[in-house]
mmCIF file of C-alpha atoms in Angstrom:
data_model
loop_
_atom_site.group_PDB
_atom_site.id
_atom_site.type_symbol
_atom_site.label_atom_id
_atom_site.label_comp_id
_atom_site.label_asym_id
_atom_site.label_seq_id
_atom_site.Cartn_x
_atom_site.Cartn_y
_atom_site.Cartn_z
ATOM 1 C CA MET A 1 5.226 15.894 33.564
ATOM 2 C CA ARG A 2 5.167 19.101 31.552
ATOM 3 C CA GLN A 3 6.620 18.912 28.056
ATOM 4 C CA LEU A 4 8.470 21.739 26.334
ATOM 5 C CA VAL A 5 7.709 21.945 22.622
ATOM 6 C CA VAL A 6 10.589 23.349 20.599
ATOM 7 C CA VAL A 7 9.451 25.000 17.376
ATOM 8 C CA PRO A 8 11.620 23.645 14.524
ATOM 9 C CA THR A 9 13.957 26.050 12.746
ATOM 10 C CA SER A 10 12.230 25.198 9.466
ATOM 11 C CA LEU A 11 8.938 26.521 10.843
ATOM 12 C CA ARG A 12 10.582 29.723 12.061
ATOM 13 C CA LEU A 13 12.080 30.226 8.611
ATOM 14 C CA LEU A 14 8.729 29.603 6.945
ATOM 15 C CA VAL A 15 7.036 32.136 9.199
ATOM 16 C CA GLY A 16 9.830 34.603 8.527
ATOM 17 C CA ALA A 17 9.491 34.081 4.806
ATOM 18 C CA ILE A 18 5.738 34.633 4.976
ATOM 19 C CA VAL A 19 6.245 37.856 6.913
ATOM 20 C CA THR A 20 8.813 38.958 4.357
ATOM 21 C CA LEU A 21 6.610 38.140 1.384
ATOM 22 C CA ALA A 22 3.627 39.791 3.024
ATOM 23 C CA LEU A 23 5.676 42.928 3.586
ATOM 24 C CA GLY A 24 6.817 42.895 -0.002
ATOM 25 C CA LEU A 25 3.248 42.409 -1.153
ATOM 26 C CA ALA A 26 2.065 45.310 0.975
ATOM 27 C CA ILE A 27 4.868 47.545 -0.261
ATOM 28 C CA GLY A 28 4.131 46.593 -3.845
ATOM 29 C CA ILE A 29 0.426 47.259 -3.527
ATOM 30 C CA GLY A 30 1.012 50.592 -1.800
ATOM 31 C CA VAL A 31 3.546 51.815 -4.310
ATOM 32 C CA ASN A 32 1.530 50.539 -7.257
ATOM 33 C CA SER A 33 -1.474 52.532 -6.150
ATOM 34 C CA VAL A 34 0.593 55.733 -6.130
ATOM 35 C CA LEU A 35 2.960 55.017 -8.983
ATOM 36 C CA ALA A 36 0.698 53.113 -11.324
ATOM 37 C CA SER A 37 2.299 54.668 -14.396
ATOM 38 C CA SER A 38 5.875 54.760 -13.019
ATOM 39 C CA PRO A 39 8.663 52.272 -13.758
ATOM 40 C CA PRO A 40 9.151 49.445 -11.248
ATOM 41 C CA THR A 41 10.970 50.415 -8.047
ATOM 42 C CA THR A 42 13.281 47.948 -6.298
ATOM 43 C CA VAL A 43 12.775 47.548 -2.555
ATOM 44 C CA SER A 44 15.667 45.909 -0.666
ATOM 45 C CA ALA A 45 15.627 44.323 2.782
ATOM 46 C CA CYS A 46 17.698 42.175 5.141
ATOM 47 C CA VAL A 47 15.695 39.293 6.643
ATOM 48 C CA SER A 48 16.849 37.470 9.791
ATOM 49 C CA LYS A 49 17.391 33.756 9.126
ATOM 50 C CA MET A 50 16.350 32.905 12.692
ATOM 51 C CA SER A 51 13.444 35.223 13.558
ATOM 52 C CA GLY A 52 12.230 36.480 10.181
ATOM 53 C CA PHE A 53 12.702 40.115 11.280
ATOM 54 C CA VAL A 54 12.821 42.448 8.263
ATOM 55 C CA ARG A 55 15.028 45.541 7.854
ATOM 56 C CA ILE A 56 14.449 47.769 4.830
ATOM 57 C CA VAL A 57 17.860 48.839 3.479
ATOM 58 C CA SER A 58 19.288 50.579 0.438
ATOM 59 C CA SER A 59 20.356 48.398 -2.472
ATOM 60 C CA ASP A 60 24.063 49.027 -1.813
ATOM 61 C CA ARG A 61 23.948 47.923 1.821
ATOM 62 C CA TYR A 62 25.255 44.544 2.987
ATOM 63 C CA CYS A 63 23.302 42.238 5.278
ATOM 64 C CA MET A 64 24.786 40.518 8.310
ATOM 65 C CA ARG A 65 25.723 36.826 8.155
ATOM 66 C CA THR A 66 22.618 35.954 10.126
ATOM 67 C CA GLU A 67 20.430 37.701 7.549
ATOM 68 C CA ARG A 68 19.325 37.059 3.984
ATOM 69 C CA PHE A 69 19.236 39.836 1.370
ATOM 70 C CA MET A 70 15.949 40.073 -0.545
ATOM 71 C CA THR A 71 14.492 42.467 -3.113
ATOM 72 C CA TRP A 72 11.052 43.214 -4.560
ATOM 73 C CA GLN A 73 9.920 45.001 -7.692
ATOM 74 C CA SER A 74 7.256 47.268 -6.252
ATOM 75 C CA GLY A 75 5.752 48.143 -9.601
ATOM 76 C CA ALA A 76 5.972 44.652 -11.077
ATOM 77 C CA ASP A 77 3.358 41.932 -11.320
ATOM 78 C CA LEU A 78 2.849 40.500 -7.815
ATOM 79 C CA SER A 79 0.946 37.367 -8.813
ATOM 80 C CA GLY A 80 4.079 35.244 -8.343
ATOM 81 C CA VAL A 81 4.620 36.649 -4.847
ATOM 82 C CA GLU A 82 1.002 35.989 -3.958
ATOM 83 C CA ALA A 83 1.308 32.380 -5.146
ATOM 84 C CA ARG A 84 4.473 31.868 -3.091
ATOM 85 C CA LEU A 85 2.794 33.409 -0.057
ATOM 86 C CA THR A 86 -0.162 31.038 -0.399
ATOM 87 C CA ALA A 87 2.167 28.045 -0.750
ATOM 88 C CA LEU A 88 4.177 29.065 2.332
ATOM 89 C CA GLU A 89 1.013 29.541 4.362
ATOM 90 C CA GLY A 90 0.035 25.990 3.420
ATOM 91 C CA LEU A 91 3.432 24.701 4.545
ATOM 92 C CA VAL A 92 3.075 26.477 7.894
ATOM 93 C CA THR A 93 -0.336 24.881 8.393
ATOM 94 C CA THR A 94 1.167 21.465 7.633
ATOM 95 C CA GLN A 95 4.047 22.098 10.055
ATOM 96 C CA GLN A 96 1.631 23.116 12.788
ATOM 97 C CA ALA A 97 -0.386 19.930 12.280
ATOM 98 C CA THR A 98 2.815 17.862 12.414
ATOM 99 C CA ILE A 99 3.911 19.532 15.653
ATOM 100 C CA ALA A 100 0.491 18.947 17.207
ATOM 101 C CA SER A 101 0.636 15.267 16.213
ATOM 102 C CA GLN A 102 4.151 14.892 17.633
ATOM 103 C CA GLN A 103 3.101 16.556 20.883
ATOM 104 C CA ALA A 104 0.181 14.128 21.193
ATOM 105 C CA THR A 105 2.592 11.224 20.682
ATOM 106 C CA ILE A 106 4.941 12.609 23.349
ATOM 107 C CA ASP A 107 2.070 13.008 25.805
ATOM 108 C CA ASP A 108 0.891 9.442 25.119
ATOM 109 C CA LEU A 109 4.384 7.980 25.605
ATOM 110 C CA THR A 110 4.907 10.008 28.774
ATOM 111 C CA ALA A 111 1.688 8.619 30.213
ATOM 112 C CA GLN A 112 2.847 5.054 29.470
ATOM 113 C CA VAL A 113 6.255 5.360 31.164
ATOM 114 C CA PRO A 114 5.855 4.021 34.714
ATOM 115 C CA ALA A 115 6.749 6.286 37.605
ATOM 116 C CA CYS A 116 8.927 3.512 39.059
ATOM 117 C CA LEU A 117 11.391 3.673 36.126
ATOM 118 C CA SER A 118 14.462 5.880 36.293
ATOM 119 C CA THR A 119 17.772 6.011 34.449
ATOM 120 C CA ALA A 120 21.113 6.576 36.149
ATOM 121 C CA ASN A 121 23.954 8.588 34.638
ATOM 122 C CA ASP A 122 25.837 5.370 33.858
ATOM 123 C CA GLY A 123 22.978 4.135 31.658
ATOM 124 C CA THR A 124 21.420 1.786 34.222
ATOM 125 C CA ALA A 125 17.631 1.496 34.030
ATOM 126 C CA LEU A 126 16.291 1.214 37.583
ATOM 127 C CA PHE A 127 12.869 -0.209 38.407
ATOM 128 C CA SER A 128 11.924 0.669 41.977
ATOM 129 C CA GLY A 129 8.640 -0.274 43.612
ATOM 130 C CA CYS A 130 7.154 -2.148 40.658
ATOM 131 C CA ASN A 131 7.211 -5.504 38.853
ATOM 132 C CA VAL A 132 8.685 -6.221 35.435
ATOM 133 C CA GLN A 133 6.697 -8.788 33.436
ATOM 134 C CA ILE A 134 7.744 -10.310 30.110
ATOM 135 C CA ILE A 135 5.126 -12.274 28.140
ATOM 136 C CA ASN A 136 4.802 -13.692 24.640
ATOM 137 C CA GLY A 137 1.392 -12.142 24.022
ATOM 138 C CA GLN A 138 -0.534 -15.431 23.661
ATOM 139 C CA GLY A 139 -2.388 -15.297 26.956
ATOM 140 C CA SER A 140 -0.773 -18.239 28.765
ATOM 141 C CA THR A 141 2.606 -19.313 30.169
ATOM 142 C CA ALA A 142 2.295 -22.753 28.538
ATOM 143 C CA THR A 143 2.487 -21.397 24.980
ATOM 144 C CA VAL A 144 5.456 -20.902 22.674
ATOM 145 C CA ASN A 145 6.178 -18.563 19.792
ATOM 146 C CA GLY A 146 9.822 -17.680 20.352
ATOM 147 C CA LYS A 147 8.864 -14.510 22.238
ATOM 148 C CA GLY A 148 8.627 -13.498 25.884
ATOM 149 C CA ASN A 149 12.132 -14.631 26.867
ATOM 150 C CA LEU A 150 14.565 -12.693 29.055
ATOM 151 C CA ILE A 151 17.947 -12.933 27.347
ATOM 152 C CA VAL A 152 21.090 -11.776 29.161
ATOM 153 C CA GLY A 153 24.052 -11.483 26.818
ATOM 154 C CA TYR A 154 24.273 -11.854 23.037
ATOM 155 C CA ASN A 155 23.283 -15.548 23.000
ATOM 156 C CA GLU A 156 25.167 -16.072 19.729
ATOM 157 C CA ASP A 157 23.287 -18.277 17.284
ATOM 158 C CA ASN A 158 24.892 -21.477 15.991
ATOM 159 C CA GLY A 159 21.766 -22.685 14.246
ATOM 160 C CA ASP A 160 20.081 -23.470 17.562
ATOM 161 C CA THR A 161 16.334 -24.006 17.974
ATOM 162 C CA ARG A 162 14.842 -21.036 19.802
ATOM 163 C CA THR A 163 11.094 -21.449 19.560
ATOM 164 C CA GLY A 164 10.412 -21.448 23.315
ATOM 165 C CA SER A 165 8.820 -18.745 25.436
ATOM 166 C CA HIS A 166 9.011 -17.371 28.970
ATOM 167 C CA ASN A 167 12.556 -18.610 29.555
ATOM 168 C CA VAL A 168 15.532 -16.941 31.217
ATOM 169 C CA VAL A 169 18.504 -17.303 28.891
ATOM 170 C CA VAL A 170 22.029 -16.393 30.046
ATOM 171 C CA GLY A 171 25.157 -16.898 27.972
ATOM 172 C CA SER A 172 25.697 -18.083 24.417
ATOM 173 C CA SER A 173 24.598 -20.656 21.840
ATOM 174 C CA HIS A 174 21.644 -22.060 23.777
ATOM 175 C CA THR A 175 18.683 -24.101 22.536
ATOM 176 C CA TYR A 176 15.242 -23.637 24.099
ATOM 177 C CA SER A 177 12.080 -25.035 22.576
ATOM 178 C CA SER A 178 9.678 -25.118 25.519
ATOM 179 C CA TYR A 179 8.482 -22.692 28.183
ATOM 180 C CA GLY A 180 9.110 -21.612 31.761
ATOM 181 C CA GLY A 181 12.748 -22.705 31.870
ATOM 182 C CA LEU A 182 16.195 -21.403 32.707
ATOM 183 C CA VAL A 183 19.322 -22.061 30.669
ATOM 184 C CA ALA A 184 22.731 -20.584 31.459
ATOM 185 C CA GLY A 185 26.342 -21.049 30.465
ATOM 186 C CA TYR A 186 27.404 -22.125 26.977
ATOM 187 C CA ASP A 187 25.709 -24.310 24.353
ATOM 188 C CA ASN A 188 23.106 -25.877 26.641
ATOM 189 C CA ILE A 189 19.663 -27.259 25.775
ATOM 190 C CA ILE A 190 16.296 -27.100 27.520
ATOM 191 C CA SER A 191 13.480 -28.896 25.728
ATOM 192 C CA GLY A 192 11.138 -29.860 28.567
ATOM 193 C CA ASP A 193 8.541 -27.732 30.284
ATOM 194 C CA TYR A 194 9.966 -25.689 33.192
ATOM 195 C CA ALA A 195 13.418 -27.221 32.683
ATOM 196 C CA SER A 196 16.590 -25.766 34.172
ATOM 197 C CA VAL A 197 20.140 -26.318 32.889
ATOM 198 C CA SER A 198 23.325 -24.430 33.694
ATOM 199 C CA GLY A 199 26.957 -25.130 32.975
ATOM 200 C CA GLY A 200 29.971 -24.017 30.970
#
């Protein structure tokens, strides 16, 4: 199954900010080389919040709601801009690593989901053409650790003992301390191996 990776808005904004700062840095360097002895010149721009696209505008122009107004002092000290640019580049690198890690996790989970599992619009999980096995992880049916049970319903707890494994439990307030059994109804007890009890 092919996976579509959606680039987070935060990453788009970081890239846009880097482009903006780089443009400001380039403008500043270019103007400084020509106007080394001139007073600082303010450069104004509208930067898209979504794409990072930059429009150079006059200082009295208004940006659209989807844009952010930014200015640079072309003749000023650019060391602060350079530091911010370096920091943003580091954040982009971190974001890219995070996205790659998340994609690897998605691919791994996709590979583990069986082809026989599907979900209906009403929320029903359908297993077709495969088996569903529930185990307690201890390597044998005749072991107990309170895990590996199939519980249908809330099985409300009234202080009951529930240390058994590999049981089918249906209803409420049941006690099960062994393995391989079935208990259904209300407030019933199975304590023997492979026991079966049902009733209201």
